[in-house]
Tab-separated table of C-alpha atoms in Angstrom:
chain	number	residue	atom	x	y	z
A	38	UNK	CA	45.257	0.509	5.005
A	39	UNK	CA	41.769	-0.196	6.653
A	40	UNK	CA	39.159	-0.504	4.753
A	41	UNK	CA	36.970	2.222	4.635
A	42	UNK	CA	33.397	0.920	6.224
A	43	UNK	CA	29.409	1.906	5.232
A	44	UNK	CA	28.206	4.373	7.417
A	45	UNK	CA	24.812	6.085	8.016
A	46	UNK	CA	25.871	9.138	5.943
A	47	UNK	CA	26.452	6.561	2.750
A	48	UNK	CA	23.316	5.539	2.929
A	49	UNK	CA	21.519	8.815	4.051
A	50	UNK	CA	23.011	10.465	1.043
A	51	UNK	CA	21.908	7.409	-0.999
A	52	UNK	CA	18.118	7.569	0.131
A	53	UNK	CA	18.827	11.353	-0.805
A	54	UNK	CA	19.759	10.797	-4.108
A	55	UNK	CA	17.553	8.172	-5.163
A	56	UNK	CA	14.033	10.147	-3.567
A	57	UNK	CA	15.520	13.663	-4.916
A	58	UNK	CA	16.491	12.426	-8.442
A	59	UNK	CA	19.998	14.269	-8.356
A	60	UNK	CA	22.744	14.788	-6.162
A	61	UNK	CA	22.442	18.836	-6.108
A	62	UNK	CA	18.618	18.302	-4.720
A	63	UNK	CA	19.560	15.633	-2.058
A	64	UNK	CA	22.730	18.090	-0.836
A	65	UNK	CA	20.006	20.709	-0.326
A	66	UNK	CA	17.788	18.771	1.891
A	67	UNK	CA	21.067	17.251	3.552
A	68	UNK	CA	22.126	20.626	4.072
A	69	UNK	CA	25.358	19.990	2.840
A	70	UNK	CA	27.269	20.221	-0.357
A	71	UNK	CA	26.442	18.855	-3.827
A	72	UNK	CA	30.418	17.271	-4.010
A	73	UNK	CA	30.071	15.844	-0.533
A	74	UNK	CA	26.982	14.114	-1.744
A	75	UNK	CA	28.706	12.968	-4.733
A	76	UNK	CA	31.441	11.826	-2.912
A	77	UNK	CA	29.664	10.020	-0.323
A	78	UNK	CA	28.000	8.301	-3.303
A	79	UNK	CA	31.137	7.246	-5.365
A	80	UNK	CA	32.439	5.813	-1.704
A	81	UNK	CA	28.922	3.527	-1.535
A	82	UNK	CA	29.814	2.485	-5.114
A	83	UNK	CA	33.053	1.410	-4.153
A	84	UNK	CA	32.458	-0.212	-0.950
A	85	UNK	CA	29.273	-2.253	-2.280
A	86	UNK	CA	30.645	-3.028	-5.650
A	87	UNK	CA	27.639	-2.111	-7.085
A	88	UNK	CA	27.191	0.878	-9.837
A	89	UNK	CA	24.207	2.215	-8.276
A	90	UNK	CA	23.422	5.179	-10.460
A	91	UNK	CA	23.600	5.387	-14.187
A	92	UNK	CA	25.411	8.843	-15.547
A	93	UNK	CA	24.632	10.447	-18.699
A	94	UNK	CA	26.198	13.510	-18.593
A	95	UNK	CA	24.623	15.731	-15.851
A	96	UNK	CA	21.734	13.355	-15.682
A	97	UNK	CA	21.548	10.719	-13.266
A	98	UNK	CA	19.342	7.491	-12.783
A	99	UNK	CA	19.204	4.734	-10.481
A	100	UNK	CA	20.823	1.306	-12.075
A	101	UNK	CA	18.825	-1.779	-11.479
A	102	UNK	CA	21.307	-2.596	-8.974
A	103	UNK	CA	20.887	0.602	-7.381
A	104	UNK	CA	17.406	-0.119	-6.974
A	105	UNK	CA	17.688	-3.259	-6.005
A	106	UNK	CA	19.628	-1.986	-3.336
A	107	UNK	CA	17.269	0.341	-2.075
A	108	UNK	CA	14.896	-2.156	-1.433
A	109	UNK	CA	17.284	-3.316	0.843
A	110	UNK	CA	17.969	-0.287	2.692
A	111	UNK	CA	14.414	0.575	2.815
A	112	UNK	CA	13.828	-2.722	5.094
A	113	UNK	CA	16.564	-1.724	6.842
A	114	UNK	CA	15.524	1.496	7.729
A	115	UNK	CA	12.298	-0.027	8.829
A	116	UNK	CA	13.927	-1.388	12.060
A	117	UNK	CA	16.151	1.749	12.749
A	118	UNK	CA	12.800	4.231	12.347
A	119	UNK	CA	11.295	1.986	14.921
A	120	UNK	CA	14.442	2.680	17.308
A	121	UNK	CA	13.909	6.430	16.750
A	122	UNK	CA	10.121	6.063	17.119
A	123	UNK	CA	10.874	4.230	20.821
A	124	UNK	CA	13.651	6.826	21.682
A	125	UNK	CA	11.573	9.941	21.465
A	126	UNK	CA	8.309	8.596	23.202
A	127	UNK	CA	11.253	8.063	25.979
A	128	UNK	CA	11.849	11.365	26.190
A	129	UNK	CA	8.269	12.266	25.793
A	130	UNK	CA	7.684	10.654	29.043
A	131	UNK	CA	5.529	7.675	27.844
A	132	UNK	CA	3.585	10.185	25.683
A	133	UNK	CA	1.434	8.255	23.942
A	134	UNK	CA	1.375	7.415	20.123
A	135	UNK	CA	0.097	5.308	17.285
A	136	UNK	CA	1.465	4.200	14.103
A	137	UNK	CA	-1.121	2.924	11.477
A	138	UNK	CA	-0.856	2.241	8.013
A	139	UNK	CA	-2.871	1.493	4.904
A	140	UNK	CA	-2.109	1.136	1.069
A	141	UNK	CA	-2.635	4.434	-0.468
A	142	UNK	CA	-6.431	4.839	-1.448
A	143	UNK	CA	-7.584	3.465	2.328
A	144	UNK	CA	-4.556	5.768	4.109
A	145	UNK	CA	-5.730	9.449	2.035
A	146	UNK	CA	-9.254	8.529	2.525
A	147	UNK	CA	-11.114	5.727	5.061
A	148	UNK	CA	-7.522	5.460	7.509
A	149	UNK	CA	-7.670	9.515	7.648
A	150	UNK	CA	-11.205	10.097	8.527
A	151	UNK	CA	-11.114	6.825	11.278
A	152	UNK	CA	-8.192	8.897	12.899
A	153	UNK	CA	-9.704	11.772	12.387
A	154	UNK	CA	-12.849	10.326	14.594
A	155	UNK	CA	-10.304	8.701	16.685
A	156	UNK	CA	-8.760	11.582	17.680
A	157	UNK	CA	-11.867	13.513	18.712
A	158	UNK	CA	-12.259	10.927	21.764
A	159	UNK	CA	-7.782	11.236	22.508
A	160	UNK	CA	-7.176	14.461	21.727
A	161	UNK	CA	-3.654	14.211	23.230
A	162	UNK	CA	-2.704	10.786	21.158
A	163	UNK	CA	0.087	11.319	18.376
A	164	UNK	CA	-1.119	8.943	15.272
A	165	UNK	CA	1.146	8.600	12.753
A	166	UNK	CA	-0.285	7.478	9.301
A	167	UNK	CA	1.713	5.636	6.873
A	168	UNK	CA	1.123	4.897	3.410
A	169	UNK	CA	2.638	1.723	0.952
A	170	UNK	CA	2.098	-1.108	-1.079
A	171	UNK	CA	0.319	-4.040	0.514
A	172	UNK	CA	3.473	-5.963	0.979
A	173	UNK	CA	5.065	-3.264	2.468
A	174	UNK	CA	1.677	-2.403	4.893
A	175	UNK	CA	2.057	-6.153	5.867
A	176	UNK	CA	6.099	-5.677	6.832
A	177	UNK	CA	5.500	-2.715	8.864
A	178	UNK	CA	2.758	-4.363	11.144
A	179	UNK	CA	4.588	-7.758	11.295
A	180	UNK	CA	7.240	-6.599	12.598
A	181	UNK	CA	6.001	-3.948	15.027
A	182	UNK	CA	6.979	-0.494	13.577
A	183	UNK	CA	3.134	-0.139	12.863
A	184	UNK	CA	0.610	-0.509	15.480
A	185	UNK	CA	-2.491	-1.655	13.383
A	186	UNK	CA	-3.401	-1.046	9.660
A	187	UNK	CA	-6.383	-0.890	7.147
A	188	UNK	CA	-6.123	-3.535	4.265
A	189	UNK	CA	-7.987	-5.328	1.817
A	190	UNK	CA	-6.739	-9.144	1.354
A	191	UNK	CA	-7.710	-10.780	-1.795
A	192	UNK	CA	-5.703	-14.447	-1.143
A	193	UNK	CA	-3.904	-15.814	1.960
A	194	UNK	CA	-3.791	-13.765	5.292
A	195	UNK	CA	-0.417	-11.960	6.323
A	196	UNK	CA	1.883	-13.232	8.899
A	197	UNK	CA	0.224	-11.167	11.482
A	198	UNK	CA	-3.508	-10.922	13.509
A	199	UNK	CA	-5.913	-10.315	10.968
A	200	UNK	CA	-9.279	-9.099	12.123
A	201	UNK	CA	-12.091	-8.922	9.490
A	202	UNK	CA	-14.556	-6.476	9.036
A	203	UNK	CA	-16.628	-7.084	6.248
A	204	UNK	CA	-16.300	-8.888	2.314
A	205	UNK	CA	-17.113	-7.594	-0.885
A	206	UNK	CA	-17.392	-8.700	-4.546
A	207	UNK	CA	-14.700	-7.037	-6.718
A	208	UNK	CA	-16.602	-5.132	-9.688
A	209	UNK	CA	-15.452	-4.726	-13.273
A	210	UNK	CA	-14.339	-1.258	-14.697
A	211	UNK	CA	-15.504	0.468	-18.470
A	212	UNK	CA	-14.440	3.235	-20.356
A	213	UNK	CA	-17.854	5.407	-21.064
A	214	UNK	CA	-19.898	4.437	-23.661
A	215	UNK	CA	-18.179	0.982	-24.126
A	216	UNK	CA	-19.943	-2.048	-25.439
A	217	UNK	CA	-20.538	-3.873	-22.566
A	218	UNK	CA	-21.557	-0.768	-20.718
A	219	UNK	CA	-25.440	-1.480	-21.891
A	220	UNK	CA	-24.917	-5.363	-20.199
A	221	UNK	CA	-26.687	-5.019	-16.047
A	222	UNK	CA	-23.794	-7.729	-15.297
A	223	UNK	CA	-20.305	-9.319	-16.732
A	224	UNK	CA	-18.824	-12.510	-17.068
A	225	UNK	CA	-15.431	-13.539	-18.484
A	226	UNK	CA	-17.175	-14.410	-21.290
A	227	UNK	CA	-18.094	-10.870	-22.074
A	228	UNK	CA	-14.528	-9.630	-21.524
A	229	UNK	CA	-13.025	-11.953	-24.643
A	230	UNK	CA	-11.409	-10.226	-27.774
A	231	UNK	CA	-11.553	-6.597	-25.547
A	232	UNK	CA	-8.339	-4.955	-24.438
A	233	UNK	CA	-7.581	-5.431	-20.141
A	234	UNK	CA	-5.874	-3.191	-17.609
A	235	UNK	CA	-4.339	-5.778	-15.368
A	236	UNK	CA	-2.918	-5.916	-12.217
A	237	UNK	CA	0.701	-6.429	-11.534
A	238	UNK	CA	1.328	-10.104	-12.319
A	239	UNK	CA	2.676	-10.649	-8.518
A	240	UNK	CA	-0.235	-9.634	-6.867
A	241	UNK	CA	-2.941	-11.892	-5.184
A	242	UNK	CA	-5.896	-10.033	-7.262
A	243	UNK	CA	-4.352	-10.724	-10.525
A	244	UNK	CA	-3.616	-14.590	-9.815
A	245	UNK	CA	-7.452	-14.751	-8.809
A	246	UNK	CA	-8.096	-12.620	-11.951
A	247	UNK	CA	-6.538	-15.120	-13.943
A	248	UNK	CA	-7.596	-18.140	-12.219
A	249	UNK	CA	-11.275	-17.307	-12.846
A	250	UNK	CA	-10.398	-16.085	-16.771
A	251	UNK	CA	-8.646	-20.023	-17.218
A	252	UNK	CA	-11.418	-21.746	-15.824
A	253	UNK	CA	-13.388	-20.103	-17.883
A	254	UNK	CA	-11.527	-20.865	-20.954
A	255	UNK	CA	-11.000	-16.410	-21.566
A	256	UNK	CA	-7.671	-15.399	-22.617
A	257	UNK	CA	-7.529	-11.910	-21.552
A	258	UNK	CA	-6.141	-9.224	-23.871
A	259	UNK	CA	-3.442	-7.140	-21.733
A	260	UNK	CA	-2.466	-3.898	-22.976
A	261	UNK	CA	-1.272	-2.395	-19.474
A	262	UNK	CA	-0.940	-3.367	-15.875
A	263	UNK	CA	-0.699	-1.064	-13.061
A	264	UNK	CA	-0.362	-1.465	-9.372
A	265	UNK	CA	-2.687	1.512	-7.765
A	266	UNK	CA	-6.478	1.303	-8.044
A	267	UNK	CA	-6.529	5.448	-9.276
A	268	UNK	CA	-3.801	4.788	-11.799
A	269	UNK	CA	-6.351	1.393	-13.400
A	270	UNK	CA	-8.861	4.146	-13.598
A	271	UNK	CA	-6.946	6.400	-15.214
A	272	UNK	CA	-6.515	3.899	-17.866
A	273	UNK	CA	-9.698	3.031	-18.581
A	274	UNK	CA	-11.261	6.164	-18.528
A	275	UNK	CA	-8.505	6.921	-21.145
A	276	UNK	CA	-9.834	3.756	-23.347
A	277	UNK	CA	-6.746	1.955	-23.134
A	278	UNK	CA	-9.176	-1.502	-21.907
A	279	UNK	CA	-11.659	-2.732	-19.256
A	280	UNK	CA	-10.101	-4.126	-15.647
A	281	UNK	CA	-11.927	-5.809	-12.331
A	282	UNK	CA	-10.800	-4.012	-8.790
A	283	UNK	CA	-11.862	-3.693	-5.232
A	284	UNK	CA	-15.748	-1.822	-5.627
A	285	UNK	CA	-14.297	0.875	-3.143
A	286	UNK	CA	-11.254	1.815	-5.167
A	287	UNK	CA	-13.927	1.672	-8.701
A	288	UNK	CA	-16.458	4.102	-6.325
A	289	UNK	CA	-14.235	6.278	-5.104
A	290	UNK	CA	-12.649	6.732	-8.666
A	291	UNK	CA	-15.816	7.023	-10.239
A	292	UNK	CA	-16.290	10.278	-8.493
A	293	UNK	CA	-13.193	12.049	-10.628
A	294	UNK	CA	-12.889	9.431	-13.248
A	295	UNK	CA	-15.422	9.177	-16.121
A	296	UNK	CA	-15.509	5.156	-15.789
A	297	UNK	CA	-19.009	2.794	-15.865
A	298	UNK	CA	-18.954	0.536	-12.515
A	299	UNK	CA	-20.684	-3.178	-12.955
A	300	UNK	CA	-21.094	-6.128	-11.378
A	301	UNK	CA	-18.893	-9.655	-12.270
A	302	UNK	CA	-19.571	-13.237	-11.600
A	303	UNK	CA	-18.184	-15.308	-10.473
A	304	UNK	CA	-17.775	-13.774	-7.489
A	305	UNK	CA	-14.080	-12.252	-6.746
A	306	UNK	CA	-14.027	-11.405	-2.805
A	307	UNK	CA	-12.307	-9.060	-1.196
A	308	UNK	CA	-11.587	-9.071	2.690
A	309	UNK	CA	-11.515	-5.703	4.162
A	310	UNK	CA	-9.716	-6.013	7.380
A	311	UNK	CA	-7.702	-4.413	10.277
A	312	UNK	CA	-4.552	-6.063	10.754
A	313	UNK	CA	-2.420	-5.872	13.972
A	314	UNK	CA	1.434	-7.256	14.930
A	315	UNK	CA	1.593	-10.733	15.398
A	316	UNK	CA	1.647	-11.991	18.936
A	317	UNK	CA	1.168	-8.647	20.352
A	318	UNK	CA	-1.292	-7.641	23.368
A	319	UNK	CA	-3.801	-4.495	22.646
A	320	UNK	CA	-3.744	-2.344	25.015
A	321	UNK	CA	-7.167	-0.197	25.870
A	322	UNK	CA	-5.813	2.715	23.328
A	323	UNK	CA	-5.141	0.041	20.259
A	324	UNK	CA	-8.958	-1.640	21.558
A	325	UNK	CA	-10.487	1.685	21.360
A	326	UNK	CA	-8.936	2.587	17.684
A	327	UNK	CA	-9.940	-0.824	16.571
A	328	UNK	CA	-13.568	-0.324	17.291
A	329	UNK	CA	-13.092	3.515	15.916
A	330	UNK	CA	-11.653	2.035	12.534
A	331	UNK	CA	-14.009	-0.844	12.699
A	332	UNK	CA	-16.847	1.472	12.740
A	333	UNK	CA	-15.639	3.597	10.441
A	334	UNK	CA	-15.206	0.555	7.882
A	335	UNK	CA	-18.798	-0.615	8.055
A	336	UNK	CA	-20.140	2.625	7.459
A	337	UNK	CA	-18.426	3.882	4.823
A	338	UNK	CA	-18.343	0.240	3.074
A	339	UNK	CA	-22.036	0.650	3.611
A	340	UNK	CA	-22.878	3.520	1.644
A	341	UNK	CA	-21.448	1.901	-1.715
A	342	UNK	CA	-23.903	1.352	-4.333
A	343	UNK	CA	-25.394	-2.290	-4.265
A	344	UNK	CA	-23.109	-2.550	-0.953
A	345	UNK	CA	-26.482	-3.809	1.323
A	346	UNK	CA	-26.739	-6.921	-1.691
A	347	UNK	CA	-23.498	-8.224	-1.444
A	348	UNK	CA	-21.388	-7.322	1.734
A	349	UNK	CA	-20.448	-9.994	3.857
A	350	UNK	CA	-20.149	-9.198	7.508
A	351	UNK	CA	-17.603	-11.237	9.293
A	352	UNK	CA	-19.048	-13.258	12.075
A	353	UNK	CA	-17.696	-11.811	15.514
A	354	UNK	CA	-20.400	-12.008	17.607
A	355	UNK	CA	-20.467	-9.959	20.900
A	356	UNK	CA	-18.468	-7.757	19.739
A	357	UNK	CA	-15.729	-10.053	20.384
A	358	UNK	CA	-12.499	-9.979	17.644
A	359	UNK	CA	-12.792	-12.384	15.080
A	360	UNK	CA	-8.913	-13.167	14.800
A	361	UNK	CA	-7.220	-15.764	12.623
């Protein structure tokens, strides 16, 4: 007997399950039936070797195989998405379109309002904005299924053409009415013996974090680490330690968060940039949204508290791209 091969239903019903949380949930936005789902994922199972789902009962949770996994169809799907993008600006007739992407707090807020702008001058364009983690903002551009994207680089550039608007000094983060709230400015020093909200331990912030806290001789107390600049916030507003971030994340936050906001030597730069595929030719539109994000960037970056005393400006002179 043949052996029964993966097909885009298995994995369909798989994304299904694992974004839904159950197998009842994913039949309904399937439109099919909750034992079709099931079976389609005992099938998987079988065929990968993998027990991707843990059972308890009627409760179900992804293994860490499972999720594993998924990582693995998610970079798949990243190439097929692309194909369906292609196929229906075909039949659109050549209809134009963008797709741009940023990490979360630039793709709800600064990304939105440059297309917004951009789309007052192209009224007919179709951008698509798409949201992720900076690793997964860098995939999407290096390989082509996003046109451009917003990002903030803390270490080495991405594998793609990085064009840089403007750098900033990463600021450090208090609960209200904590001790070192009543010091103007901070330095590792001042963070030693006090509880930290760090970043994820494979992120470029948190190996500069922790390059500046061992020159400095600091050992830094870590109670919690979190990957989003909303979710640090959240943190230390709730008491649970002090953290350093990107100033726009901290002033943006500020405005729903009760957190104090101050400055930190030695100086922790961030880049904020546009990024663009790799080895890929702009066309007028992607020139146009460039400038329109570009623009959008500087003034928005301006408007930060103490932004005019420590932004950087990227040389481009002429208003030539500064690409590296």
């Amino acid at each position: 007997m043949a052996q029964r091969r993966m097909t885009f239903r298995h994995i369909e019903a798989f994304r299904a399950v694992m974004a839904a949380g159950s197998m009842t949930e994913a039949a309904r936005q399937l439109h099919t039936s909750q034992p079709q789902v099931s079976r389609l994922i005992a099938q998987l199972e079988a065929m990968t070797g993998l027990p991707l789902f843990d059972r308890s009962g009627s409760r179900l949770s992804p293994s860490l195989d499972g999720m594993r996994f998924h990582t693995e169809v998610d970079r798949a799907f990243v190439g097929l998405t692309s194909l369906e993008a292609a196929a229906t600006r075909i039949r659109a007739f050549g209809a134009e379109r963008l797709r741009v992407a940023a990490m979360p707090r630039l793709a709800g807020g600064l990304l939105s309002r440059a297309v917004a702008r951009f789309k007052t001058a192209h009224p007919d364009v179709i951008v698509a904005i798409h949201s992720g983690d900076d690793e997964t903002v860098n995939r999407w551009v290096s390989s082509g299924f996003c046109d451009a994207a917003l990002t903030m680089i803390y270490g080495d550039a991405p594998d793609s053409r990085l064009e840089h608007v403007l750098t900033m000094d990463c600021v450090a983060v208090l609960p209200p009415d904590h001790p070192l709230g009543a010091r103007a400015s901070l330095r590792p020093e001042d963070f030693r013996g006090f509880p930290f909200v760090a970043s994820p331990l494979a992120s470029a912030l948190r190996a500069r974090i922790d390059a500046v806290f061992h020159t400095a001789g600091v050992e830094m107390t870590i109670t919690a680490e979190a990957g989003l600049g909303s979710a640090i916030c959240t943190l230390v507003s709730a008491g649970l330690g002090v953290s350093l971030m990107n100033p726009l994340a901290a002033y943006e936050e500020a405005k729903v968060s009760p957190i104090l906001i101050r400055p930190f030597a030695p100086a922790l730069p961030v880049r904020f940039a546009l990024l663009f595929p790799p080895d890929h030719t702009r066309g007028r539109l992607m020139r146009a949204f460039g400038a329109c994000a570009r623009a959008m960037m500087l003034e928005e970056l301006a408007r930060l508290p103490g932004a005019a005393a420590q932004a950087v400006p990227e040389a481009i002179g002429n208003g030539s791209q500064a690409l590296v």
